[in-house]
CSV table of C-alpha atoms in Angstrom, one decimal:
chain,number,residue,atom,x,y,z
A,1,MET,CA,50.8,30.2,72.7
A,2,SER,CA,50.2,27.9,75.6
A,3,ILE,CA,50.0,24.2,75.0
A,4,PHE,CA,46.7,24.2,77.0
A,5,ASP,CA,45.1,26.8,74.7
A,6,GLN,CA,41.8,25.7,73.3
A,7,LYS,CA,42.5,22.1,74.8
A,8,THR,CA,40.1,20.3,77.1
A,9,ALA,CA,41.2,19.6,80.6
A,10,VAL,CA,39.4,17.7,83.3
A,11,VAL,CA,40.3,18.4,86.8
A,12,THR,CA,39.2,16.2,89.7
A,13,GLY,CA,38.9,17.8,93.2
A,14,GLY,CA,38.7,21.1,91.4
A,15,GLY,CA,36.7,23.0,94.2
A,16,ASP,CA,39.6,23.6,96.6
A,17,GLY,CA,43.4,23.6,97.1
A,18,ILE,CA,45.7,22.5,94.4
A,19,GLY,CA,42.8,21.4,92.1
A,20,LYS,CA,41.3,24.9,92.4
A,21,ALA,CA,44.6,26.5,91.6
A,22,LEU,CA,45.1,24.1,88.6
A,23,CYS,CA,41.6,25.1,87.2
A,24,LEU,CA,42.2,28.8,87.5
A,25,GLN,CA,45.5,28.7,85.8
A,26,LEU,CA,44.3,26.4,83.1
A,27,GLY,CA,41.6,28.7,82.4
A,28,ALA,CA,43.9,31.7,82.2
A,29,LEU,CA,46.0,29.7,79.7
A,30,GLY,CA,43.1,29.2,77.4
A,31,ALA,CA,42.0,25.6,78.2
A,32,ARG,CA,38.3,24.5,78.3
A,33,VAL,CA,38.2,23.5,82.0
A,34,ILE,CA,35.9,20.7,83.3
A,35,VAL,CA,35.8,21.5,87.0
A,36,THR,CA,34.8,18.3,88.9
A,37,GLY,CA,34.3,17.5,92.5
A,38,ARG,CA,31.8,16.2,95.2
A,39,ASN,CA,30.9,19.7,96.5
A,40,ARG,CA,28.7,21.4,93.8
A,41,GLN,CA,28.9,24.8,95.4
A,42,ASN,CA,32.9,24.8,95.5
A,43,ILE,CA,33.2,23.6,91.8
A,44,SER,CA,30.6,26.0,90.7
A,45,ARG,CA,32.5,28.9,92.3
A,46,THR,CA,35.7,27.7,90.8
A,47,ALA,CA,34.1,27.6,87.3
A,48,GLU,CA,32.5,31.1,87.8
A,49,LEU,CA,35.9,32.5,88.8
A,50,ILE,CA,37.3,31.2,85.4
A,51,LYS,CA,34.5,32.7,83.5
A,52,GLU,CA,34.9,36.0,85.3
A,53,GLN,CA,38.6,36.0,84.1
A,54,GLY,CA,37.4,35.4,80.5
A,55,GLY,CA,38.0,31.7,80.4
A,56,THR,CA,35.9,28.8,79.6
A,57,ALA,CA,34.7,26.4,82.2
A,58,GLN,CA,32.0,23.9,83.2
A,59,ALA,CA,31.3,22.6,86.6
A,60,VAL,CA,30.4,18.8,86.7
A,61,GLN,CA,29.7,17.1,90.0
A,62,LEU,CA,31.6,13.9,90.3
A,63,ASP,CA,32.5,11.3,92.9
A,64,VAL,CA,35.8,9.6,91.7
A,65,CYS,CA,35.0,6.7,94.0
A,66,SER,CA,32.4,5.6,91.4
A,67,LEU,CA,33.9,4.1,88.2
A,68,GLU,CA,30.6,4.3,86.3
A,69,ALA,CA,30.5,8.1,87.1
A,70,VAL,CA,33.9,8.7,86.1
A,71,ARG,CA,33.4,6.7,82.8
A,72,GLU,CA,30.2,8.7,82.1
A,73,VAL,CA,31.8,12.2,82.7
A,74,PHE,CA,35.0,11.4,80.7
A,75,LYS,CA,33.2,9.9,77.8
A,76,LYS,CA,30.6,12.8,77.6
A,77,THR,CA,33.4,15.3,77.8
A,78,ALA,CA,35.4,13.6,75.0
A,79,ASP,CA,32.3,13.4,72.9
A,80,GLU,CA,31.2,17.0,73.3
A,81,HIS,CA,34.7,18.5,72.8
A,82,LYS,CA,35.9,16.0,70.2
A,83,GLY,CA,38.7,14.6,72.3
A,84,LEU,CA,40.2,14.6,75.8
A,85,ASN,CA,43.5,16.4,76.0
A,86,PHE,CA,44.4,16.5,79.7
A,87,VAL,CA,43.2,14.9,82.9
A,88,PHE,CA,44.4,15.9,86.3
A,89,ASN,CA,43.6,13.3,88.8
A,90,ASN,CA,43.9,15.4,91.9
A,91,ALA,CA,41.1,14.5,94.2
A,92,GLY,CA,42.3,13.3,97.6
A,93,ILE,CA,41.7,13.0,101.2
A,94,SER,CA,43.5,12.0,104.4
A,95,VAL,CA,43.0,10.3,107.8
A,96,ALA,CA,45.8,10.7,110.4
A,97,GLY,CA,46.8,9.0,113.5
A,98,GLU,CA,48.9,6.1,114.6
A,99,ILE,CA,48.1,2.8,112.8
A,100,ILE,CA,47.2,1.2,116.0
A,101,ASP,CA,44.4,3.9,116.3
A,102,LEU,CA,43.0,3.5,112.8
A,103,SER,CA,40.1,1.4,111.9
A,104,MET,CA,39.7,-0.6,108.7
A,105,GLU,CA,37.0,1.9,107.7
A,106,HIS,CA,39.6,4.8,107.9
A,107,TRP,CA,41.9,2.8,105.5
A,108,GLU,CA,39.0,2.0,103.1
A,109,LYS,CA,37.8,5.5,103.0
A,110,VAL,CA,41.3,6.9,102.0
A,111,ILE,CA,41.9,4.0,99.6
A,112,ARG,CA,38.6,4.5,97.8
A,113,THR,CA,39.1,8.2,97.1
A,114,ASN,CA,42.9,8.5,96.7
A,115,LEU,CA,43.9,5.2,95.0
A,116,MET,CA,40.7,3.9,93.5
A,117,GLY,CA,39.6,7.4,92.5
A,118,THR,CA,43.0,8.0,90.8
A,119,LEU,CA,42.9,4.5,89.2
A,120,HIS,CA,39.3,5.2,87.8
A,121,GLY,CA,40.3,8.5,86.4
A,122,THR,CA,43.7,7.2,85.0
A,123,THR,CA,42.2,4.0,83.3
A,124,GLU,CA,39.3,5.8,81.8
A,125,ALA,CA,41.3,8.7,80.5
A,126,TYR,CA,44.0,6.1,79.2
A,127,ARG,CA,41.3,4.1,77.2
A,128,ILE,CA,40.0,7.4,75.6
A,129,MET,CA,43.5,8.8,74.9
A,130,ALA,CA,44.9,5.6,73.5
A,131,ASP,CA,42.0,5.4,71.2
A,132,GLN,CA,42.4,8.9,69.9
A,133,GLY,CA,46.2,8.6,69.8
A,134,PHE,CA,47.0,11.6,72.1
A,135,GLY,CA,46.5,13.0,75.5
A,136,HIS,CA,48.2,13.5,78.7
A,137,ILE,CA,47.4,12.2,82.3
A,138,ILE,CA,48.7,14.0,85.3
A,139,ASN,CA,48.4,12.3,88.6
A,140,ILE,CA,48.8,14.3,91.9
A,141,SER,CA,50.6,12.3,94.5
A,142,SER,CA,52.8,13.8,97.2
A,143,LEU,CA,56.4,13.7,98.7
A,144,ALA,CA,54.5,11.3,101.0
A,145,GLY,CA,54.4,9.0,98.0
A,146,LEU,CA,58.1,8.8,98.0
A,147,LEU,CA,59.1,8.9,101.7
A,148,PRO,CA,57.7,7.5,104.9
A,149,PHE,CA,55.3,9.9,106.7
A,150,PRO,CA,54.5,8.8,110.3
A,151,ILE,CA,50.8,9.3,111.5
A,152,LYS,CA,49.6,9.4,107.8
A,153,ALA,CA,50.0,5.8,106.9
A,154,PRO,CA,46.8,5.5,104.7
A,155,TYR,CA,47.6,8.6,102.8
A,156,CYS,CA,51.3,7.6,102.4
A,157,ALA,CA,50.3,4.1,101.1
A,158,THR,CA,47.9,5.5,98.6
A,159,LYS,CA,50.3,8.1,97.4
A,160,HIS,CA,53.1,5.5,97.0
A,161,ALA,CA,50.7,3.4,94.8
A,162,ILE,CA,49.8,6.4,92.6
A,163,VAL,CA,53.7,6.9,91.8
A,164,GLY,CA,53.9,3.2,90.9
A,165,LEU,CA,50.8,3.3,88.8
A,166,SER,CA,51.9,6.5,86.9
A,167,SER,CA,55.4,5.5,86.2
A,168,THR,CA,54.3,2.2,84.9
A,169,LEU,CA,51.7,3.6,82.7
A,170,ARG,CA,54.0,6.2,81.3
A,171,ALA,CA,56.2,3.4,79.9
A,172,GLU,CA,53.1,1.6,78.6
A,173,GLY,CA,51.4,4.6,77.0
A,174,ALA,CA,54.3,6.3,75.2
A,175,ALA,CA,54.0,4.4,72.0
A,176,LEU,CA,50.3,5.1,71.9
A,177,GLY,CA,50.7,8.8,72.2
A,178,VAL,CA,49.7,9.0,75.8
A,179,LYS,CA,51.8,11.0,78.1
A,180,VAL,CA,51.8,10.5,82.0
A,181,THR,CA,53.2,12.7,84.7
A,182,VAL,CA,53.1,12.3,88.4
A,183,ALA,CA,53.6,15.2,90.7
A,184,CYS,CA,55.0,14.8,94.2
A,185,PRO,CA,54.7,18.2,96.0
A,186,GLY,CA,56.1,18.7,99.4
A,187,LEU,CA,54.0,20.3,102.1
A,188,VAL,CA,51.1,22.5,100.6
A,189,ALA,CA,49.1,25.0,102.6
A,190,THR,CA,45.5,23.6,101.7
A,191,ASN,CA,42.5,23.0,103.8
A,192,ILE,CA,43.3,19.3,104.0
A,193,TRP,CA,45.5,20.1,107.1
A,194,HIS,CA,42.3,21.4,108.8
A,195,LYS,CA,39.8,18.9,107.4
A,196,THR,CA,41.7,15.6,108.1
A,197,PRO,CA,40.3,13.6,110.9
A,198,ILE,CA,43.2,12.9,113.4
A,199,MET,CA,42.8,10.1,115.8
A,200,ARG,CA,43.4,11.2,119.4
A,201,ALA,CA,44.8,14.6,118.6
A,202,ASP,CA,43.8,18.1,117.5
A,203,ASN,CA,44.7,19.5,113.9
A,204,ALA,CA,46.0,22.7,115.4
A,205,ASP,CA,48.3,20.8,117.7
A,206,VAL,CA,49.7,18.6,114.8
A,207,LEU,CA,50.3,21.6,112.7
A,208,LYS,CA,52.6,22.9,115.4
A,209,ILE,CA,54.9,19.9,115.2
A,210,ILE,CA,55.3,20.2,111.4
A,211,ARG,CA,58.7,21.8,111.1
A,212,ALA,CA,58.8,22.6,107.4
A,213,PRO,CA,57.6,25.5,105.2
A,214,MET,CA,54.5,25.1,103.1
A,215,MET,CA,54.1,26.4,99.7
A,216,THR,CA,50.8,27.9,98.4
A,217,PRO,CA,48.5,26.0,96.0
A,218,GLU,CA,49.1,28.5,93.4
A,219,LYS,CA,52.8,27.9,93.3
A,220,ALA,CA,52.3,24.1,93.3
A,221,ALA,CA,49.8,24.3,90.4
A,222,GLN,CA,52.3,26.6,88.4
A,223,ILE,CA,55.1,24.0,88.9
A,224,ILE,CA,52.8,21.2,87.8
A,225,LEU,CA,51.7,22.9,84.7
A,226,LYS,CA,55.2,23.8,83.7
A,227,GLY,CA,56.3,20.2,84.2
A,228,THR,CA,53.3,18.9,82.3
A,229,ALA,CA,54.1,21.4,79.3
A,230,LYS,CA,57.6,19.8,79.3
A,231,ASN,CA,56.3,16.2,79.6
A,232,LYS,CA,58.2,15.5,82.8
A,233,GLY,CA,57.6,12.0,84.1
A,234,LEU,CA,58.1,12.7,87.9
A,235,LEU,CA,57.8,16.3,89.5
A,236,VAL,CA,59.3,16.6,93.0
A,237,PHE,CA,59.2,20.1,94.4
A,238,PRO,CA,60.1,22.5,96.1
A,239,ALA,CA,63.8,22.3,96.4
A,240,HIS,CA,63.9,21.0,100.0
A,241,ALA,CA,61.4,18.3,99.0
A,242,LYS,CA,63.7,17.2,96.2
A,243,LEU,CA,66.7,17.3,98.6
A,244,LEU,CA,64.9,15.0,101.1
A,245,TRP,CA,63.9,12.6,98.4
A,246,TRP,CA,67.5,12.3,97.1
A,247,ALA,CA,68.8,11.9,100.7
A,248,TYR,CA,66.3,9.1,101.4
A,249,LYS,CA,67.2,7.2,98.2
A,250,ILE,CA,70.9,7.3,99.1
A,251,PHE,CA,70.5,6.7,102.8
A,252,PRO,CA,67.0,5.4,103.7
A,253,THR,CA,67.8,4.4,107.3
A,254,GLY,CA,68.9,8.0,107.8
A,255,PHE,CA,65.3,9.0,108.1
A,256,ASP,CA,64.7,6.7,111.1
A,257,PRO,CA,65.7,9.4,113.6
A,258,ILE,CA,63.2,11.9,111.9
A,259,GLY,CA,60.5,9.4,112.2
A,260,ALA,CA,61.3,8.7,115.8
A,261,MET,CA,61.4,12.5,116.5
A,262,LEU,CA,57.9,13.1,114.9
A,263,MET,CA,56.4,10.1,116.8
A,264,ARG,CA,57.8,11.5,120.2
A,265,ASP,CA,56.3,14.8,119.3
A,266,PHE,CA,52.9,13.4,118.3
A,267,ARG,CA,52.6,11.2,121.4
A,268,LYS,CA,53.1,14.3,123.6
A,269,ILE,CA,50.0,15.9,122.2
A,270,LYS,CA,48.0,12.6,121.9
A,271,LYS,CA,44.8,12.5,124.0
A,272,ASN,CA,44.3,9.5,126.3
A,273,ASP,CA,40.6,9.3,125.7
A,274,PHE,CA,39.3,7.4,122.7
């Protein structure tokens, strides 16, 4: 029997990408899945797919930027299902480009969703779980939360913060029965690569300079759920991502030539017009 069987799991950003894959796999493992996200059509489709496969799901529209909205959804879920077992804080966005070309509005938009959205989900889940004496919070960061990632500074900064938040809360919550996991996947083939606004460059051109394989959202979700079941504190995957992380820890300045190469490639495709 799966540890997720008959348990209640909330997933933010459940309408697409890793979030959708998590929802579908949780449903297949017997969880009661609360699929949340901003786009009602997308989350409703995810919930319907779970039901079509024989699972239990509910679509709830939610903007994680609103603390009040997150609090209401989490409390209502815990009340209706007599507890909150798992919360996957997955919702995230990106804005790309050189820092000199980014406005403060770009930074604030990414911070509101990625960092504050994850903080809202984490703290509200933690209060409920600490009170009930059990629960597991899973925050989705990125390899960009462990390594520098030129042209994605806002994304990188928020993902680094999520790692710090999660590792700290894991230590604080252990004695209260609350588990915390942070996942740092490498490159994943999701729509974020196509939806991300890139300052002074085209998405298709940027994708051409990314010289690394991308894993599927389904594989990423599978690894995250296996790590959750084993109560792993930090998940770094796939193998090449873990190798890069270890290399960076041992010899951080060794990554300077990689960053310089990425910037040379990016500046070749940059447009001169603003």
